Coordinates of N, CA and C in Angstrom, one line a residue:
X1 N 45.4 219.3 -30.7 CA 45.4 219.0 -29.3 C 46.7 219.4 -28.7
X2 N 46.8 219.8 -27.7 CA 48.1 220.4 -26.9 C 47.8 219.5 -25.3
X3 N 49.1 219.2 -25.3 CA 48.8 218.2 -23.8 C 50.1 218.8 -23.1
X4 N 50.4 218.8 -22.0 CA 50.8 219.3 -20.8 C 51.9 218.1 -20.3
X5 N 53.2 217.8 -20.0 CA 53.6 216.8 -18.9 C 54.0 217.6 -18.0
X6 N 52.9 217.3 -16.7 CA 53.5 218.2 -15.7 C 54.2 217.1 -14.6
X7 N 55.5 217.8 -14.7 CA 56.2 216.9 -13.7 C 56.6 217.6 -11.9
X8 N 56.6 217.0 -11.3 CA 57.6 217.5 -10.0 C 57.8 216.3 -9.4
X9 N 58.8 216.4 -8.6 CA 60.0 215.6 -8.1 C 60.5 214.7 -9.7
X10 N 60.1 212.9 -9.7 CA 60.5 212.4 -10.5 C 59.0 211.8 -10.9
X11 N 58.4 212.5 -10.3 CA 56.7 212.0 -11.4 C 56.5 212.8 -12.1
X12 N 55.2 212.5 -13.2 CA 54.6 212.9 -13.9 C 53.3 212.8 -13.6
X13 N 52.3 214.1 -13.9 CA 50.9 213.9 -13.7 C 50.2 213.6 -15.0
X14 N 49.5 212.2 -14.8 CA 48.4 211.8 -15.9 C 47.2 211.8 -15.3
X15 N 45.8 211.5 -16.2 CA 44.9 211.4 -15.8 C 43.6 210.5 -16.0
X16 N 43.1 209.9 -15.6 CA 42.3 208.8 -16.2 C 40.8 209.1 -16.8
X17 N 40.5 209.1 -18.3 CA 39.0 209.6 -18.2 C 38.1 208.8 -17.7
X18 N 36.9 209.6 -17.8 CA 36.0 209.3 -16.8 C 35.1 208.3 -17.7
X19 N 34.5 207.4 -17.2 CA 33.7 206.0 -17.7 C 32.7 206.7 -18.6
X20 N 32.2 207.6 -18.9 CA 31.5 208.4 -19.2 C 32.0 208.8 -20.5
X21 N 33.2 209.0 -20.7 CA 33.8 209.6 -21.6 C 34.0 209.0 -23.1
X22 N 34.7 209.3 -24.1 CA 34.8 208.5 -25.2 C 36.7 207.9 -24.8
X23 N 36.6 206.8 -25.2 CA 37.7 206.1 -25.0 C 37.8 206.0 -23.2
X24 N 36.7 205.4 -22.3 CA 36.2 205.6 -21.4 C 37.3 204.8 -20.3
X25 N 38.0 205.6 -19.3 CA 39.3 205.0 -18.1 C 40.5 205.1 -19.1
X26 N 40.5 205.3 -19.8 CA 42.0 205.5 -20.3 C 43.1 206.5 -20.0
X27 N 43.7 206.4 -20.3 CA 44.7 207.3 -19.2 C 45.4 208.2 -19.8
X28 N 45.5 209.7 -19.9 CA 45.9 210.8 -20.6 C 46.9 211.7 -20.5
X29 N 47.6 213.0 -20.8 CA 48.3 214.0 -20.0 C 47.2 215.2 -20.4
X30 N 47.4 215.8 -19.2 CA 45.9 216.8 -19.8 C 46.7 217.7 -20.7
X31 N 45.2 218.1 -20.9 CA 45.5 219.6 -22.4 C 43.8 219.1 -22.9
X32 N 44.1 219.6 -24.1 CA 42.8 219.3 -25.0 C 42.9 220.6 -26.3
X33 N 42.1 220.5 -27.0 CA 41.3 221.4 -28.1 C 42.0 223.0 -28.1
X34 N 42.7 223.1 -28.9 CA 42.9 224.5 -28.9 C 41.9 225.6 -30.0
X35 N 41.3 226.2 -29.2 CA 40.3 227.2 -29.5 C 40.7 228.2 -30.7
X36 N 40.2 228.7 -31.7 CA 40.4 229.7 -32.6 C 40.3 230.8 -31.9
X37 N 41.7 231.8 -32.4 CA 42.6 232.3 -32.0 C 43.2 231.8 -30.8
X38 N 44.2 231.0 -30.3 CA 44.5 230.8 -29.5 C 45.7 230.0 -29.9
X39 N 47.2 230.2 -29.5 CA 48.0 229.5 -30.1 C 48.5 227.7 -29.0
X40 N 49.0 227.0 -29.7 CA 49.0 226.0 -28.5 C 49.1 225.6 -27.2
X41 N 50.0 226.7 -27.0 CA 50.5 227.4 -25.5 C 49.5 227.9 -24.9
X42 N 48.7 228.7 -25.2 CA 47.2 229.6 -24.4 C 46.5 228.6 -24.4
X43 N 46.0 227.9 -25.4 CA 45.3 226.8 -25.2 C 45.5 225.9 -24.1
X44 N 46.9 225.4 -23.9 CA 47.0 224.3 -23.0 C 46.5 225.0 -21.5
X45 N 47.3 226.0 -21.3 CA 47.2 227.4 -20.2 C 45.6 227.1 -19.7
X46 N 45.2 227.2 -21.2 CA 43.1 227.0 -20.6 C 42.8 226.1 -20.1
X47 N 43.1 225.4 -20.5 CA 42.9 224.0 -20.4 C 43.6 223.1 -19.2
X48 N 44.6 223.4 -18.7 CA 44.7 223.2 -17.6 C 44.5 223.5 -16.1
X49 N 43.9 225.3 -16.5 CA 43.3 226.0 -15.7 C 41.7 225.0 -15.4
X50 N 41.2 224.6 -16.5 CA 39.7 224.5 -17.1 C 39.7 222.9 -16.1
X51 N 40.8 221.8 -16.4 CA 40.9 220.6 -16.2 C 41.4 220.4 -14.8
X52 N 42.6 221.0 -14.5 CA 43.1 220.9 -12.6 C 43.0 222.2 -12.1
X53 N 42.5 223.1 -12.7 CA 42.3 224.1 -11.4 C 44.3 224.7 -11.3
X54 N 45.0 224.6 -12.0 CA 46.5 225.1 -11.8 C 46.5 226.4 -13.0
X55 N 47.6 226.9 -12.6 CA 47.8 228.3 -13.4 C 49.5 227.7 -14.0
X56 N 49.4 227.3 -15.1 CA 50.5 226.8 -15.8 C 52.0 228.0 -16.5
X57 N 52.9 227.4 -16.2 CA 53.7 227.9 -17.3 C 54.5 226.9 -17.9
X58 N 54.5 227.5 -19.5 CA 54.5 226.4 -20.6 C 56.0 226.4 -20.9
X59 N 56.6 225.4 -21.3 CA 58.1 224.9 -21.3 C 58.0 224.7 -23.4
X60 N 59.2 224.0 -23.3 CA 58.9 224.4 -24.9 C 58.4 222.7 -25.2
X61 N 58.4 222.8 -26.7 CA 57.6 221.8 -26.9 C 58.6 220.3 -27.3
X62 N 58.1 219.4 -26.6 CA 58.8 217.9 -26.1 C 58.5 217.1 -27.8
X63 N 57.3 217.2 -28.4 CA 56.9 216.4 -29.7 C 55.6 216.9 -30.2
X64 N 55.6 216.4 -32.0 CA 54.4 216.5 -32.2 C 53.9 214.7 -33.1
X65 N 52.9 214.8 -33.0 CA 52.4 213.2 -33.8 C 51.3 213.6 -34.4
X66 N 51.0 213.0 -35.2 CA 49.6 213.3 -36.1 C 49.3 211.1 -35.7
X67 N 48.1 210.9 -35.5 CA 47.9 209.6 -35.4 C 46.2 209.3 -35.9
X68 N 46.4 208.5 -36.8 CA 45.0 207.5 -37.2 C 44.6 206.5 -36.6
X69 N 42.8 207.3 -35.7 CA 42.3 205.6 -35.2 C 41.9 205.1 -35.8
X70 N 41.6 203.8 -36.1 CA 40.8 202.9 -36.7 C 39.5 203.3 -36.8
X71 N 39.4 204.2 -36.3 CA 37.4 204.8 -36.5 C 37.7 205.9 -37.9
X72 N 39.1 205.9 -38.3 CA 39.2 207.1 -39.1 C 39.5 208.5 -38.7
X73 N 38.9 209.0 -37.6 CA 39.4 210.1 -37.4 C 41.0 210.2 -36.9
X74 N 41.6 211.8 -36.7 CA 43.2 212.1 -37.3 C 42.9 212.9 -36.1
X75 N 44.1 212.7 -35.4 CA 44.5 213.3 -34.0 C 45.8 214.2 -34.4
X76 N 46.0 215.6 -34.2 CA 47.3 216.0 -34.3 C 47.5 216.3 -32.5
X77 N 48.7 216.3 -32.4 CA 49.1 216.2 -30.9 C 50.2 216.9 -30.5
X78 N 50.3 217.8 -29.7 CA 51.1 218.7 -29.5 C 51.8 218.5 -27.8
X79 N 53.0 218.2 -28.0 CA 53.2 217.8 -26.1 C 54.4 218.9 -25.9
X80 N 54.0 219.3 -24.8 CA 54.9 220.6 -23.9 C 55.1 220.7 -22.6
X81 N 56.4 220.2 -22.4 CA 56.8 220.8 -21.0 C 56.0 221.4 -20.3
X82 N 55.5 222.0 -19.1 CA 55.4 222.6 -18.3 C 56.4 222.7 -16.9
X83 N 57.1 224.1 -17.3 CA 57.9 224.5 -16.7 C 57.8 224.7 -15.0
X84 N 56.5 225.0 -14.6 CA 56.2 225.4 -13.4 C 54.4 225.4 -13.2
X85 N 53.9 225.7 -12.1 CA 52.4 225.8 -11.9 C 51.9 226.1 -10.7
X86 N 51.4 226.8 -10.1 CA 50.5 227.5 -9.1 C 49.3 226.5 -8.9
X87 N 48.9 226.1 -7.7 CA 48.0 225.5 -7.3 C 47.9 223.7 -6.9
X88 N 47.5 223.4 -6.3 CA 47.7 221.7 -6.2 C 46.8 221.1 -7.2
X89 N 46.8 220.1 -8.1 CA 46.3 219.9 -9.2 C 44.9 219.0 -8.5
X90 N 43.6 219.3 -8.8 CA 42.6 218.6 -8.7 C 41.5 217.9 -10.1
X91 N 41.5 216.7 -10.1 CA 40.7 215.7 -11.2 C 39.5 216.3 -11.3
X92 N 39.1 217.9 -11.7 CA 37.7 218.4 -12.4 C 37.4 217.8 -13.3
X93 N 37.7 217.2 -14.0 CA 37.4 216.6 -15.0 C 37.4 214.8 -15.6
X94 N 38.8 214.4 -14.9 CA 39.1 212.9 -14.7 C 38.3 212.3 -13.6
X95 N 38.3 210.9 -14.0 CA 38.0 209.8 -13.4 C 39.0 210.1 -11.9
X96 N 40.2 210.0 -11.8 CA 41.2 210.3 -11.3 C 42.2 210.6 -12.2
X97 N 43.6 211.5 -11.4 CA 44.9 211.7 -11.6 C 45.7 211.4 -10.5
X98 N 46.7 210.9 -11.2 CA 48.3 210.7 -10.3 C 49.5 210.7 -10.8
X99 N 50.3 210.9 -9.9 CA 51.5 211.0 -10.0 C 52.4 209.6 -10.2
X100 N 52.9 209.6 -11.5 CA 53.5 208.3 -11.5 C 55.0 208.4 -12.0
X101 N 56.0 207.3 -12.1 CA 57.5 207.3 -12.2 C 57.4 207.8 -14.0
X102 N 58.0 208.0 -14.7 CA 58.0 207.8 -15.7 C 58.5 206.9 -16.4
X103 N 59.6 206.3 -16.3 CA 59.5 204.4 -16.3 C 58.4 203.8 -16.4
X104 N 57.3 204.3 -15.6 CA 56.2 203.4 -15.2 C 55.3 203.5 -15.6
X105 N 55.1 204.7 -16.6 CA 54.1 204.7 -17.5 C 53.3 203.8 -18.8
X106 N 54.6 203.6 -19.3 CA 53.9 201.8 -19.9 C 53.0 201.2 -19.2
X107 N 52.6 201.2 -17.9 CA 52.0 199.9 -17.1 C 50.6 200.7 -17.3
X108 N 50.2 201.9 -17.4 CA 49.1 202.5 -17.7 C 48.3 202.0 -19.1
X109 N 47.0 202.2 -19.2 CA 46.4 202.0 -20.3 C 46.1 203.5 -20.9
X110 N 46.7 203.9 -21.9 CA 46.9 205.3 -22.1 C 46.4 205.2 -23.8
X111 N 45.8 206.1 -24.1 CA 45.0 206.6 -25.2 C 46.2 206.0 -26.6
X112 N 45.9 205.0 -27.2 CA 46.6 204.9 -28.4 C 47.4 206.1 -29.1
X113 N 46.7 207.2 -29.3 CA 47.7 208.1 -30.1 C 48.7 208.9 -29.1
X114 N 48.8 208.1 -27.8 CA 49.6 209.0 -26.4 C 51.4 207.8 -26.6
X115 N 50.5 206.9 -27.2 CA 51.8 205.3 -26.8 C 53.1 205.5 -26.9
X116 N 53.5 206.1 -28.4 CA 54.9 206.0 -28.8 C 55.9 207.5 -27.9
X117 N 54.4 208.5 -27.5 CA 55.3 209.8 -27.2 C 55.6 208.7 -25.6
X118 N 54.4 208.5 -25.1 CA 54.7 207.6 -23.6 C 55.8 206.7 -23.8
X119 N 56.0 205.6 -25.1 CA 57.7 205.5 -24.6 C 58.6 205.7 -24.8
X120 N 59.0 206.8 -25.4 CA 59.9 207.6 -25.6 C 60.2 208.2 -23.8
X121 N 58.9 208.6 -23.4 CA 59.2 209.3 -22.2 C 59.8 208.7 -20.9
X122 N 58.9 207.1 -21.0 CA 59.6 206.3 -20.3 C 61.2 206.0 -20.1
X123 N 61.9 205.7 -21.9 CA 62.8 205.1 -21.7 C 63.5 206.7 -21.4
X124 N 63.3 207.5 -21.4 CA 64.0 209.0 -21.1 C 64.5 210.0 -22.2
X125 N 64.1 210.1 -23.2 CA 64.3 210.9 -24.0 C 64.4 212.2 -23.9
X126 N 63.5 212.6 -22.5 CA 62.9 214.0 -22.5 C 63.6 213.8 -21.1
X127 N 64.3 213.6 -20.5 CA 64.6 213.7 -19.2 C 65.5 214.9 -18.8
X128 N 66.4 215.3 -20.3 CA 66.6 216.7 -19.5 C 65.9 217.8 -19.7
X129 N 65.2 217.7 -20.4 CA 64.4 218.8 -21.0 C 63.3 218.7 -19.3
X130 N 62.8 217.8 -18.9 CA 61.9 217.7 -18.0 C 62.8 217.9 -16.6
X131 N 64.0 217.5 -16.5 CA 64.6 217.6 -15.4 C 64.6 216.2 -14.4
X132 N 63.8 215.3 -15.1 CA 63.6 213.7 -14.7 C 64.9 212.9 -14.8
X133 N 64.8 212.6 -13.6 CA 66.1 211.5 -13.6 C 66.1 209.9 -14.3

């Protein structure tokens, strides 16, 4: 899985799945599934195109996690800057998205294997790499 933090000013865009979904209102950074042949970067590229409708450019990569849910299945996770992007982002696919502080991401209910990269990001880890104050 390849996920996206797309930032501008001192937010970050997350996104809530849809009730419908598995792990249903939870709160995410998009990306998703990277497709054979396709390396994590093209993938995220698609998939951001596929999920907000934006035309991404990919920053280098912030972390990786491998995480076990309790259902057993193994999540590997791939998170990458996004350096820039073309278009205003629209929720095709979420419940909603928004723009939040990143400090303030803790207060979200965010997908278990997202938690430890989310506080890292909060307390600022990635802040120059993102340009977040």
């Amino acid at each position: 899985m390849s996920a996206g933090v797309i930032h501008r000013d001192r937010e970050i865009l997350v996104g809530q799945r849809r009730k419908s979904d598995r792990h249903p209102l939870k709160w995410e950074f998009p990306g998703g599934k990277v497709e054979h042949g396709e390396t994590p970067q093209q993938g995220l590229v698609r998939e951001l195109r596929e999920e907000l409708q934006i035309e991404a450019q990919i920053g280098s990569e912030l972390a990786r996690y491998e995480y076990d849910y309790p259902s057993g299945s193994r999540v590997h996770l791939l998170f990458f800057a996004v350096r820039s992007f073309d278009g205003e982002p629209r929720a095709r696919v979420f419940e909603q998205i928004c723009w939040i502080e990143a400090q303030s991401l803790p207060t979200l209910d965010f997908l278990d294997g997202d938690m430890d990269f989310v506080r890292r990001l909060a307390r600022g880890d990635y802040a120059r790499v993102l340009s977040v104050p």
